[in-house]
């Protein structure tokens, strides 16, 4: 059975859980999926946990009766017995988001250049501006930001009620990396460093390339 099929089966079986067990199991699910384990093994583990919980639920037990009061520690024990996530799976998990953002960036810049060319007296337009340093820095920041987001999500997975500090941390972990990336894009548009002007068709091809790469990596990632 493929991982996506196991995930669908998981979603169907979860409907049989009581509200209390659903909340506890949902936290375990987020915690395990945000861990550094292969997708197939994590989905198999989640199904085993769910089946065990459903059987115990018939006997009137809840998740804490079955797995103990410290659910994160229990999950850590299970995760420690699994192999680490392979490099390609790690790359696809982060790569599909980066590819999508780059496709959007080049796509928007190309469309903006096309629109601008219609209002310029001196045609043809200069083309699509591309700064190597800006793109490299943005990718590094976004990769770091995505790892921080996964770390924060895992850390907050067992907090039933998030206080205002936790909410602020979660929002900042998402907004700061993307905000810095946008500011870098604006800065290097005004003060280019290693900038090149691509033709309109080159900009369109690069946007298309990153979009195709995004679709490929998304299928290979655990978020499909």
XYZ file of C-alpha atoms in Angstrom:
224
model
C 0.000 0.000 0.000
C 1.317 3.450 -0.941
C 1.841 6.123 1.742
C -0.945 8.341 0.357
C -3.334 5.368 0.435
C -2.366 4.684 4.043
C -2.967 8.354 4.876
C -6.465 8.182 3.339
C -7.230 5.003 5.301
C -5.944 6.758 8.406
C -8.339 9.667 7.868
C -11.292 7.303 7.488
C -10.459 5.267 10.590
C -9.925 8.394 12.698
C -13.630 9.155 12.369
C -14.276 6.189 14.692
C -12.313 7.749 17.560
C -13.951 9.512 20.465
C -13.353 13.256 20.756
C -10.770 12.775 23.508
C -8.878 10.064 21.629
C -9.074 11.997 18.356
C -7.410 14.998 19.985
C -4.621 12.895 21.502
C -4.074 10.876 18.327
C -4.098 14.026 16.174
C -1.276 15.437 18.295
C 0.693 12.208 17.933
C 0.121 12.294 14.176
C 1.523 15.828 13.820
C 4.481 14.984 16.066
C 5.445 11.861 14.108
C 4.901 13.399 10.660
C 7.127 16.348 11.587
C 9.912 13.986 12.675
C 12.899 12.852 10.629
C 11.503 9.459 9.580
C 10.629 8.060 6.123
C 7.074 8.693 4.972
C 6.169 5.022 4.496
C 7.398 3.993 7.938
C 5.697 6.937 9.626
C 2.347 6.163 7.955
C 2.657 2.468 8.849
C 3.433 3.422 12.439
C 0.473 5.807 12.613
C -1.883 3.103 11.332
C -0.563 0.641 13.923
C -1.086 3.205 16.686
C -4.579 3.981 15.408
C -5.597 0.313 15.183
C -4.284 -0.320 18.695
C -6.151 2.728 20.009
C -9.407 1.708 18.310
C -9.220 -1.773 19.823
C -8.531 -0.350 23.282
C -11.303 2.202 22.844
C -13.810 -0.662 22.598
C -12.725 -1.624 26.119
C -13.427 1.881 27.390
C -9.790 3.015 27.425
C -8.398 6.320 26.201
C -5.044 7.171 24.593
C -3.406 7.920 27.959
C -4.500 4.574 29.379
C -2.925 2.823 26.382
C 0.239 4.842 25.692
C 0.884 6.533 29.039
C 0.599 10.111 30.241
C 3.732 11.310 28.417
C 2.719 10.959 24.763
C 5.755 12.854 23.342
C 8.130 10.483 25.166
C 6.186 7.490 23.856
C 6.393 8.859 20.299
C 10.131 9.487 20.703
C 10.656 5.833 21.656
C 8.819 4.684 18.531
C 10.639 7.183 16.298
C 14.037 6.079 17.649
C 13.361 2.559 16.350
C 12.710 3.798 12.797
C 15.316 4.632 10.120
C 16.053 8.257 9.320
C 14.403 10.026 6.430
C 16.376 9.476 3.169
C 18.082 12.481 1.605
C 15.816 12.599 -1.473
C 12.697 12.636 0.704
C 14.163 15.482 2.774
C 15.005 17.376 -0.411
C 11.569 16.843 -1.948
C 9.818 17.978 1.231
C 11.644 21.315 1.211
C 12.307 21.501 -2.530
C 8.700 21.516 -3.693
C 7.953 24.642 -1.625
C 11.115 26.428 -2.802
C 10.384 25.472 -6.428
C 6.833 26.799 -6.159
C 8.020 30.115 -4.697
C 10.675 30.487 -7.418
C 8.086 29.659 -10.092
C 5.842 32.382 -8.666
C 8.737 34.860 -8.477
C 9.880 34.340 -12.068
C 6.292 34.125 -13.284
C 5.289 37.415 -11.645
C 8.490 39.158 -12.808
C 7.954 37.922 -16.377
C 4.303 38.991 -16.450
C 5.255 42.377 -14.959
C 7.916 42.814 -17.654
C 5.388 41.945 -20.379
C 2.861 44.439 -19.011
C 5.542 47.106 -18.602
C 6.679 46.644 -22.209
C 3.266 47.756 -23.463
C 3.660 51.109 -21.705
C 7.274 51.763 -22.645
C 8.100 54.036 -25.513
C 11.428 52.367 -26.178
C 10.561 48.779 -27.053
C 11.809 46.101 -26.507
C 11.793 45.992 -22.730
C 14.978 45.359 -20.766
C 13.647 41.941 -19.854
C 13.346 40.067 -16.580
C 15.832 41.096 -13.902
C 17.509 38.165 -12.140
C 19.950 38.593 -9.248
C 21.992 35.500 -8.330
C 22.902 36.719 -4.830
C 19.312 37.641 -3.996
C 17.950 34.296 -5.183
C 20.636 32.346 -3.297
C 20.046 34.243 -0.051
C 16.273 33.894 -0.396
C 16.518 30.125 -0.910
C 18.810 29.730 2.133
C 16.489 31.828 4.311
C 13.381 29.966 3.151
C 14.972 26.553 3.745
C 15.977 27.626 7.249
C 12.505 29.060 7.799
C 10.790 25.846 6.717
C 12.879 23.776 9.135
C 12.010 26.232 11.910
C 8.296 25.950 11.053
C 8.447 22.129 11.211
C 10.328 22.325 14.519
C 7.770 24.736 15.997
C 4.839 22.639 14.741
C 6.343 19.548 16.360
C 6.967 21.425 19.602
C 3.412 22.741 19.789
C 1.714 19.516 18.682
C 0.799 18.457 22.241
C -0.351 21.874 23.431
C -4.109 21.592 23.648
C -4.518 25.337 24.250
C -1.882 27.662 22.817
C -1.261 30.775 24.923
C -0.573 34.161 23.357
C 3.212 33.655 23.510
C 2.960 30.359 21.629
C 0.699 31.943 19.021
C 3.141 34.816 18.508
C 6.078 32.398 18.157
C 4.151 30.318 15.626
C 3.125 33.366 13.556
C 6.654 34.814 13.659
C 8.208 31.497 12.586
C 6.085 31.682 9.432
C 6.103 35.407 8.685
C 9.735 36.352 9.398
C 11.473 34.087 6.806
C 8.976 34.948 4.069
C 9.031 38.629 5.056
C 12.839 38.744 4.857
C 12.705 37.033 1.455
C 10.250 39.641 0.138
C 12.365 42.511 1.523
C 15.485 41.011 -0.086
C 13.665 40.846 -3.414
C 12.648 44.508 -3.119
C 16.145 45.574 -2.025
C 18.002 43.826 -4.838
C 15.505 45.157 -7.375
C 16.612 48.631 -6.325
C 20.279 47.841 -5.616
C 21.291 44.887 -7.820
C 24.579 43.130 -7.116
C 24.963 40.144 -9.446
C 22.069 41.031 -11.691
C 21.319 39.767 -15.185
C 18.534 40.672 -17.554
C 16.778 37.652 -18.980
C 14.646 37.878 -22.085
C 10.900 37.447 -21.681
C 10.953 33.938 -23.123
C 13.858 32.964 -20.834
C 11.939 34.232 -17.807
C 8.851 32.299 -18.906
C 10.870 29.098 -19.444
C 12.524 29.365 -16.017
C 9.125 29.915 -14.368
C 7.776 26.877 -16.235
C 10.820 24.799 -15.246
C 10.392 25.553 -11.542
C 6.656 24.850 -11.780
C 7.291 21.428 -13.348
C 9.964 20.761 -10.704
C 7.458 21.739 -8.018
C 4.863 19.278 -9.376
C 7.450 16.477 -9.496
C 8.816 17.112 -5.998
C 5.331 17.556 -4.559
C 4.400 14.061 -5.749
C 7.577 12.709 -4.162
C 7.052 14.570 -0.878
C 5.043 13.505 2.151
C 2.625 16.424 1.681
C 0.933 15.127 -1.460
